[in-house]
Amino acid sequence: MTDAEEQRDVGRAGVPSPRAARLPALLPVVLPVLIPALLAAAPARAQLRPSDAGSGGLRYAEPADGAADDAAVSGLSRARPPQGSSDRRPLPPLATPRAAPGDADPPVEAGGLPSLRPRAPVLRPGGVGASAQSLSALLKRRAAPPRRATLPTRRAVREIVQVPSPAARLTPVVQNPVSGVPLAQPLPSPILGLITPGSLLANGLRRPIATDDAYAPLGIKLGSFTLLPAFTQSLGYDTNPDQLAGRGARGSVASRSEAELAFRSDWSASELAGELRGSYLEYPQNEAASRPNAVGAVRLRVDVNRDLRLDAEGRFLVDSQRTSSADLQASNATSRPLIASYGASLGATQAFNRLSVSLRGSVDRFTFDDAQLADGTRLVQSDRNQNQYGLRLRAAYELSPTISPFVDLLADTRIYDLVRDTNGLRRDSDGVGIAAGATFALARTVTGEISAGLQHRTYVDPSLRDINAPLLNAALVWSVSPLTSVRLGAVTSVTETTVAGSSGAVTETASLEVQHDLLRNLSITLGGAYLQNTYQGVRINETGFSATARADYRFTRWLTLRGTYIYQQIDSTVPSASFRDHTFLLGLRVNP
């Protein structure tokens, strides 16, 4: 009897054959060789799971493909005849793994034979595969966030630099260089350096740079907006409310009523904010010198996406002219004529990694009231009404989170309502300018921007000479300490004039303001400003100086005692345009 026949007979009798009896002894030798081979052939597809009842121990899922894998699996499924055996009968079909309860039937190929193509293993709770999958999901949840693709300085710079500074807002101005001496302007540096009227000085310095949190106003919450209203009533004395020269000056008791409203949105993206202020100076002993003043701006920022931002602004200004100014020269006027400015601007800023490019356009309107004279006649000023259209292109590059240099290209045109003024001159003009500067954020102690360049203006009338002037703008804040802050401002401009033979006036201003907190609720502010007006084509020069001192004592968050002293001086080659003025005011400020 051959070995094969003996094996079959023993199998039928239920007694293991000698070859089967030797199989457990060979397993420790064969398995260490076969299992690494299987894992190396298909490491990602070999899934080990406990067998169902009656499956006879552990079973392996079949590899995805490959003849070597099929042969290895076949070696585990059946025993091959020994070498030299004469048994040439065909081998029985490969045994397929028994399906677990709930599994789909194994695929069947043509001829009724089970398919050897692998099936995806079924992961059951508690199995090795299910544990591996749960562990993989847990590791993914606990993994570190993906590495950002942008540069590491981008976020910091966006918070510090990419918020539009006051100098980038194309602020409007009324071209009245000698209406007073300007201090630090709340809205400095519009197109080509035009500045707000100097008579804003009558309102004193701006609000303090910082206020202790214990006394800072909380404001009023209205929906998604925070409103910060304030009202100030002051009484005092003015030595020269008419701002006239020499013996024409006569003092008067002064009363100033001022209302303010600041607001800002609390949106997670984009922002709508604004500041509105109006005041009225009344002189009971000299009613002709009483005058209003108002200024305001509303700004909207729309964050379209991470790199594109849209900016829009609306603004207005109402002020009055000095009757002794070189442009008006109406000392016998019964009241100070009003001047008004209002306009809007729209711009977009696109960032290209560290490079940002912004384009802004503006439209502004300027109107001048007629002056009423003592003899009943009027001094017509409608020939000074005009529109201004401006465009600014800025390219800035972020060298570091602390400094970003930029280049500005500026252009504007001024068109008068009347073709010719009262002197028969055509004063329409076009201006261009270029400036280079940088935006600073040095350790958060010195912030702001400064720029310098040149501007050129040409006039339609051939009798008016072109003007070439420097272009210097600066707005810097230096936080010396938590108790002391310093603010520096500088603005240059080419302002319009009605003086016969003069094409315009080159105006240069510089201001310095220092605030120091003596106590948590007591702060002192000192400021000074310098003004220089040079009229082109004529021999008229003006030099101005102003100084302001203010003390704020806060009783509570909403009640403040304020004392203010203002000194103004202008020396002009036109004798009637010079003046000196002292103003003393004491009042209460309420800001709920």
Steps between C-alpha positions, in 0.01 A plus 500: 500500500634838408536791740210681338266201530608447859429865576150477350414184690616643825301816434182303436543312828528830692861429603757761403757387253869500583549800264222689676649407832830658397331828392486661850870430538575680174289804574759675723748469213270586207291783647794733586597481132156522338347776716775762433476417130126558505532825692773627267291419192188683618560681832204736456249229409575221745232520766496255789175439678360229723314230308138424546390190685611186320753668271790330669710780651633810322457580136661761273331719243632429155748746344378739234681345205820323391581136426742477790229609741257241357761229538568598859132494584466164325779363716296578810180351353616151393798263521696417188607143415855411593773497242513184293138412556323337211167657588427715195132551563381864483505684825166586655394862472645748744307530818349844539466657841170438664277804491427658829139541601356803324770506231400503136545183300847462349523593133474209254679498168397319180488122547360522851838530670542753778695810401848548640472877477539660840213650689526796732527369854202553726603687815310391805494665841782374712700375201855602421397687184227693680744602771752617240235706324385660828862577590557659158193724540614601850848591376353712222290693749798558726742581219655845479317750272625514141796723439391837367603582149552873549804670643527511878491882514178536303250497787698739716548746216132492403410602854760776518552637153211407274241694692463824302677785674349851513743609228353247258143621529515782245361745753350815353611850582384851460778710351504785751856525625464798731178434690702403805794294618441125473599256768515123457218434257253218564496416127844588359665468161248481218587507130802719425517615860188716519419569864197584710451864596706630783191633680449146633753619756217674683379158609826423675695182472350164424382258761777337706692223333422256782275487804536282805265203478344588834376832353459413133143547371307179447276637227151392402439163337252518214471175308840423351625859554665675791413871531721745689312831535638801688396854581719781630387840628770757572508861614794739489647810346649585157722806464453530121202301366505692168869414454575854388823693511594776746237721659212339313510205740247498783449217742182319598368229723508170310265206514568183306254212460638187342337167416679187380400156381738217423380159397641171377364162403568177684503279189731201481609613151487843335431817698286813498623786718476875519565816700265800491556826687324833505549811713382857528706786640285782634624841611220688682694829489590464130229310314664560161788275603276204594550207267431126456741222424440138397707216363436130450585188306337158457715211377406155374747215456389187317724192520418327172749221569836450665690717251238747368355790698260776394488839675236771476478832683257789526601827664399859561636820653340832593710797613523879479748749355689772678382833370857631508654218298702581190245324278194680640626835638155609618560642846165683479306175458209460740562126543747233406402329169468123508696254291397137450660188360349159441600201292562129477772256400508138389800271478625144486813333637630171358778307671744281305685324778721776647411752227176699526356738241221746576306734273270771639295768336326798659248771418470814716289814484594840650261791546549853640226728634487868413617748762248757628661843535407777741379731218238242398687367197626149446843372413429225247710185535316265263800516268689292760258204488667197343515123465810289551557154349797300623670166450764326709699187410714343772734202485634375834737214580525338841865470593413383850209521743642834621557692177340515157638750247264633234481725196204730426398638163252788534288692253209741534312767310312804633214641296325825600130564452576826320739507208660825627521652845431864593846594370438334161739208565436137413609310809431141393812292563648151488747355745726197512732376771722215605601409853693221668480402862445221746249377753646428844406274787819490704437272797155658522658812654535707180218459250384697199644599167718765341556591135673766292495593133424772245182642350439704188188705412416666171226758437277559199557876501842576344548795736511266800837338545544131569579401857764247607499422870620232741253238615551396862251312714549336838275353767694327777407396854774418750393317817783606728351314795157383615454851641647715222424525131638729230332577169677663204332625182613682186306598188589699187259626235438734211185689597277717286484877531312799358792744526551665162821388327551200729446148369487345849661477841746238616396406855723310741391395848656300781349406836612333820276372778598341833261335745596387849284341768586634843238277660266231374231766466712810433675563167678805358539570129742752352522583130659739256474565127685697235353640178668650193305644200691616193287655223643438154534797264449767767686616811271365766640274769342391823647327803280357772547338837259350749521335841241308698487366855218285629430315824235228540387387845263203488257467789345186355484322167238741371589834662820698438613848600698661218709816495648635173733783402565589134744753358502598132727736311542586131754748363433603139651742251141625462463710819125444538545121488717474815344428840553353846239323708472343846211269593418358844227237544374290791225245456343162570508207262235228517561176316260219597 
